[in-house]
Short mmCIF file of C-alpha atoms in Angstrom, two decimals:
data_model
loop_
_atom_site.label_atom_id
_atom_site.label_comp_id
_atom_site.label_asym_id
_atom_site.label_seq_id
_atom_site.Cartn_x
_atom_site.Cartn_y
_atom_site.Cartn_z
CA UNK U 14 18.85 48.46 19.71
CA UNK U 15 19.51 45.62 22.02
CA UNK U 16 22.44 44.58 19.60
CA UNK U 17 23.86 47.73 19.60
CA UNK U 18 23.76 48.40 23.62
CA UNK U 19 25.23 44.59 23.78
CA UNK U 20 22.58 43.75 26.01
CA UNK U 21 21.49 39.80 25.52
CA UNK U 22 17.84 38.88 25.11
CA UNK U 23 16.22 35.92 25.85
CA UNK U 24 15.77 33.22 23.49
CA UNK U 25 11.96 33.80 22.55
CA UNK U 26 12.73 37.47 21.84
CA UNK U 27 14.42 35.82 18.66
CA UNK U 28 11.46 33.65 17.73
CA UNK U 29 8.51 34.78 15.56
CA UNK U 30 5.19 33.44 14.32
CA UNK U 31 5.03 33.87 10.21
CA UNK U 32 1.32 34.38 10.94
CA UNK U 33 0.64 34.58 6.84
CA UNK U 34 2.38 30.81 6.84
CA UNK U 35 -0.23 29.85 9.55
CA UNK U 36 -3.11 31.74 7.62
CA UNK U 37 -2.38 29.48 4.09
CA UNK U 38 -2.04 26.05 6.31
CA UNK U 39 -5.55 26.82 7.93
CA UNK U 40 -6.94 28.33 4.50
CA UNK U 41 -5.47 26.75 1.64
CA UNK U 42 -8.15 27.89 -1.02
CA UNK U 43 -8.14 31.34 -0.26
CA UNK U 44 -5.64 33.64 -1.55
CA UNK U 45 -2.75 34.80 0.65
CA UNK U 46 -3.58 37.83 2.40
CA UNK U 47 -1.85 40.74 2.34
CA UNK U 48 -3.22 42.43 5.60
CA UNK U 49 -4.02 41.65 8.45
CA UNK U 50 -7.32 43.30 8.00
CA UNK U 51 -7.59 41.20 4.71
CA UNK U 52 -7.10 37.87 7.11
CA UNK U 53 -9.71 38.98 9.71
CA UNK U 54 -12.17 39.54 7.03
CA UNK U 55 -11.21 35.70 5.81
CA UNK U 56 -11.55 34.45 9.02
CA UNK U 57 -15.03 36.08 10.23
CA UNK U 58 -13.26 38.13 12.45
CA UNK U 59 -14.38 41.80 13.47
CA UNK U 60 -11.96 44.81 13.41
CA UNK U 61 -12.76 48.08 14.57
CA UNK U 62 -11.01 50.47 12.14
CA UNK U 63 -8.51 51.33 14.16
CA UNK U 64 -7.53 47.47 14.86
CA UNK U 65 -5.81 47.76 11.76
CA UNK U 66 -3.18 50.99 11.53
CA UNK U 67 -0.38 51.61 13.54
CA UNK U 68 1.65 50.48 16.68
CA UNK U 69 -0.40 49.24 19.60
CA UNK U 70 -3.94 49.12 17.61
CA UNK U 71 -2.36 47.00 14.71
CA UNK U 72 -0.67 44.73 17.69
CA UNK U 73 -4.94 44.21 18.85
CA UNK U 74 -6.22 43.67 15.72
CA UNK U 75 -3.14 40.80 15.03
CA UNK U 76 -4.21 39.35 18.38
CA UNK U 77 -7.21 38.79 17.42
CA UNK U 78 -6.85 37.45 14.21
CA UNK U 79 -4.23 34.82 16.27
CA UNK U 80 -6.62 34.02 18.56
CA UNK U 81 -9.53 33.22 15.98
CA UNK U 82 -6.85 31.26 14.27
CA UNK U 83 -5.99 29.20 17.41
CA UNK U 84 -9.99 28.51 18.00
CA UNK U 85 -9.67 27.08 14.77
CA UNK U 86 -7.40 24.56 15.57
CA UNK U 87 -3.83 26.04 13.92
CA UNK U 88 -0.43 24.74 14.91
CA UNK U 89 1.22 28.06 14.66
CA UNK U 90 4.27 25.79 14.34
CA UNK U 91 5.63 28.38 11.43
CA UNK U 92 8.14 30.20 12.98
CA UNK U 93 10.95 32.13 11.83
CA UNK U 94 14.00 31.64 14.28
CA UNK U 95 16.60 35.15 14.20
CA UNK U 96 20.37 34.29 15.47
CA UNK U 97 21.46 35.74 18.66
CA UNK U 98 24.39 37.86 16.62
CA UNK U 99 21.89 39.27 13.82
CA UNK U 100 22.27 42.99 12.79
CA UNK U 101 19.14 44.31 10.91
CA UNK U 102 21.26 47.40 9.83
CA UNK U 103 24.20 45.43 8.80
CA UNK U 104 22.64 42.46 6.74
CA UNK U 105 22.09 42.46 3.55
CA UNK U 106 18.45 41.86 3.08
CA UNK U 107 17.82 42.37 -0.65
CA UNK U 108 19.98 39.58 -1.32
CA UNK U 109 17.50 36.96 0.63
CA UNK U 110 14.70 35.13 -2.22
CA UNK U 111 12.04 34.88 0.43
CA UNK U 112 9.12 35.50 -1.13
CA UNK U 113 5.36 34.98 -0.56
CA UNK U 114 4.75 31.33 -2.33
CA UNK U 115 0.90 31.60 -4.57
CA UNK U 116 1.17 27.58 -4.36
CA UNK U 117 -1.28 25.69 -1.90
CA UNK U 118 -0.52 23.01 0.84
CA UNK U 119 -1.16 19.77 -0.84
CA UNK U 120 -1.87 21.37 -4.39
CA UNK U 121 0.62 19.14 -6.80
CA UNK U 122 2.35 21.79 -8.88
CA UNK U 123 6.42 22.44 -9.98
CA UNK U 124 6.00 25.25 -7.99
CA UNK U 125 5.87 24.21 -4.85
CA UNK U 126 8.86 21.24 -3.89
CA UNK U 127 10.00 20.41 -0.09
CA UNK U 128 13.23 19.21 0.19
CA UNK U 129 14.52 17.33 3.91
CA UNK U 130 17.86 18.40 5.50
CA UNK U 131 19.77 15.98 8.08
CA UNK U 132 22.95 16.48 9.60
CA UNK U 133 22.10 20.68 10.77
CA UNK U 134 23.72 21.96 13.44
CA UNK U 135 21.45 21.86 16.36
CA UNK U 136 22.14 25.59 16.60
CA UNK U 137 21.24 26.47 12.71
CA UNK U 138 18.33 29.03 12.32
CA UNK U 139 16.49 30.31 9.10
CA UNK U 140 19.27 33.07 8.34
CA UNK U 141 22.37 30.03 8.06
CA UNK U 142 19.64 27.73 5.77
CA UNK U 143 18.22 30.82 3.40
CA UNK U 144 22.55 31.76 3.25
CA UNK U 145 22.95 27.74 2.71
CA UNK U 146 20.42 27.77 -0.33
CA UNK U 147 21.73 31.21 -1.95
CA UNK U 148 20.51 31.60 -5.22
CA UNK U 149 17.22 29.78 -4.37
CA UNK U 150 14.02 31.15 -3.90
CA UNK U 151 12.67 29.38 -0.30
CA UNK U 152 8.77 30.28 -0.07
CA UNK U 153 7.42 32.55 2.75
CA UNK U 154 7.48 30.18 5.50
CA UNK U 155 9.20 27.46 4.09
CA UNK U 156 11.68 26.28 6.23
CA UNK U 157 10.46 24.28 9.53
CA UNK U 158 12.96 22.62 11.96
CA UNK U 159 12.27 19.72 13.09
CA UNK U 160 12.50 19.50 17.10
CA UNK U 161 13.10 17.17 19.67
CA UNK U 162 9.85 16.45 22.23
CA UNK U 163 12.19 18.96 24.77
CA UNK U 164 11.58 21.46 21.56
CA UNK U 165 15.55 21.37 20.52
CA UNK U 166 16.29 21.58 16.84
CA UNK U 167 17.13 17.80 16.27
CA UNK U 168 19.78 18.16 13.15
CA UNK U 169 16.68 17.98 10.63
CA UNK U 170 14.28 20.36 8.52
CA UNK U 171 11.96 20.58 5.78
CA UNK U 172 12.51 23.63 3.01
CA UNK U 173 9.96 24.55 0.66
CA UNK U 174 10.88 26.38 -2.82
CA UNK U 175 8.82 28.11 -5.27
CA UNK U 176 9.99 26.39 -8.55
CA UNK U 177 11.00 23.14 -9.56
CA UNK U 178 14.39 25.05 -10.74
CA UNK U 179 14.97 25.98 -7.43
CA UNK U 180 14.10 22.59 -5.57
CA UNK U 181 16.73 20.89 -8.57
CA UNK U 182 19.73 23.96 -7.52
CA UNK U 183 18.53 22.85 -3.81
CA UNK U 184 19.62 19.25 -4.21
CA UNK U 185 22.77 20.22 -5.44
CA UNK U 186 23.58 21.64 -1.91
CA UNK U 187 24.05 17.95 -0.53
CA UNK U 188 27.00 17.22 1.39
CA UNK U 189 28.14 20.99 1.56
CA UNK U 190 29.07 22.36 5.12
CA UNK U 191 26.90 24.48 7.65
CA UNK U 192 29.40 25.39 10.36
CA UNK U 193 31.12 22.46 10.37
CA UNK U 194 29.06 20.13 9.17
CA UNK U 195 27.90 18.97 6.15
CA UNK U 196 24.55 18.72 5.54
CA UNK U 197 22.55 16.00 3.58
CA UNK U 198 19.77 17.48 1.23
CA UNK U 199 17.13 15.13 -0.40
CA UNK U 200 13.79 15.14 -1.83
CA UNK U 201 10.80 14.79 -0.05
CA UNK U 202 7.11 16.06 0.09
CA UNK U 203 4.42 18.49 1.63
CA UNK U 204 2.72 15.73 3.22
CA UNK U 205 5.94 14.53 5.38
CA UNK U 206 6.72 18.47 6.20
CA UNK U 207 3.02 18.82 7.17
CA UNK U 208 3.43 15.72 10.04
CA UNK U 209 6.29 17.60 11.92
#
């Protein structure tokens, strides 16, 4: 709606926790859920029923699931970052492979391979690196720029795909532009993307 009246928002209007990507960090063994009632349950965490259906009662029941998480030490450092000039009705959604990843943090399979970007644009967000990677499937809450102490995007992040297929198409991306500059892809691993 904002978009459409042309009226600007500020910058954290455009920022948003992927609170599923925060769940699997804190609880790697347990399935991702698909609810938030199914993460409060996880996490000892009491709902009343109506914590967990519609509008301002779901909003309660998500705070509190946060807040448990936060008690429990998470980072909440999986955000998804929406450009200033994004139109919901406009873009084309269904052509984005986002999808929820079934591989663990630290679990050693094909399916789930980080790769490292350097050379970004310090204003890139998660729309220009999913467009960047077309064609390959980037797990829910896979991508995580890097930032600066100041919390500016420093030129690097960390991608995680769901297949090996995917992480091979990735590293054929090297040296192609973003904006105007090209953009170095390599290999790296959970562990390193974990430290940021």
């Amino acid at each position: 709606d904002a978009k459409r009246k042309g009226v600007k928002l500020v910058a954290h209007y455009s920022k948003f926790l992927d609170i599923r990507a925060e769940f699997r960090r804190q609880k790697p063994s347990v399935p991702t859920p698909a609810t938030i009632g199914d993460m409060a349950t996880h996490l000892g965490v009491e709902l009343e029923s109506e914590d967990v259906s519609g509008g301002l009662t779901a909003c309660k029941g998500m705070a509190k699931v946060i807040a448990k998480m936060l008690q429990d030490g998470a980072k909440c450092s999986a955000t998804v970052n929406i450009p200033e000039d994004f139109d919901p009705l406009s873009f084309p959604v269904s052509s984005l492979q986002v999808v929820a990843s079934s591989a663990r943090p630290g679990e050693p399979t094909e399916a789930q391979t980080v790769v490292k970007l350097r050379g970004l644009p310090y204003t890139a967000n998660d729309i220009e690196v999913i467009e960047f990677f077309s064609g390959c499937a980037i797990s829910a809450g896979g991508i995580l720029f890097v930032t600066n102490p100041d919390g500016r995007n420093n030129g690097e992040a960390f991608v995680r795909f769901e297949s090996r297929e995917d992480y091979n198409n990735a590293l054929k991306k090297d040296r192609e532009r973003m904006q105007r500059r090209y953009v170095e892809v390599f290999g790296s691993t959970e562990a390193d993307m974990e430290a940021c």
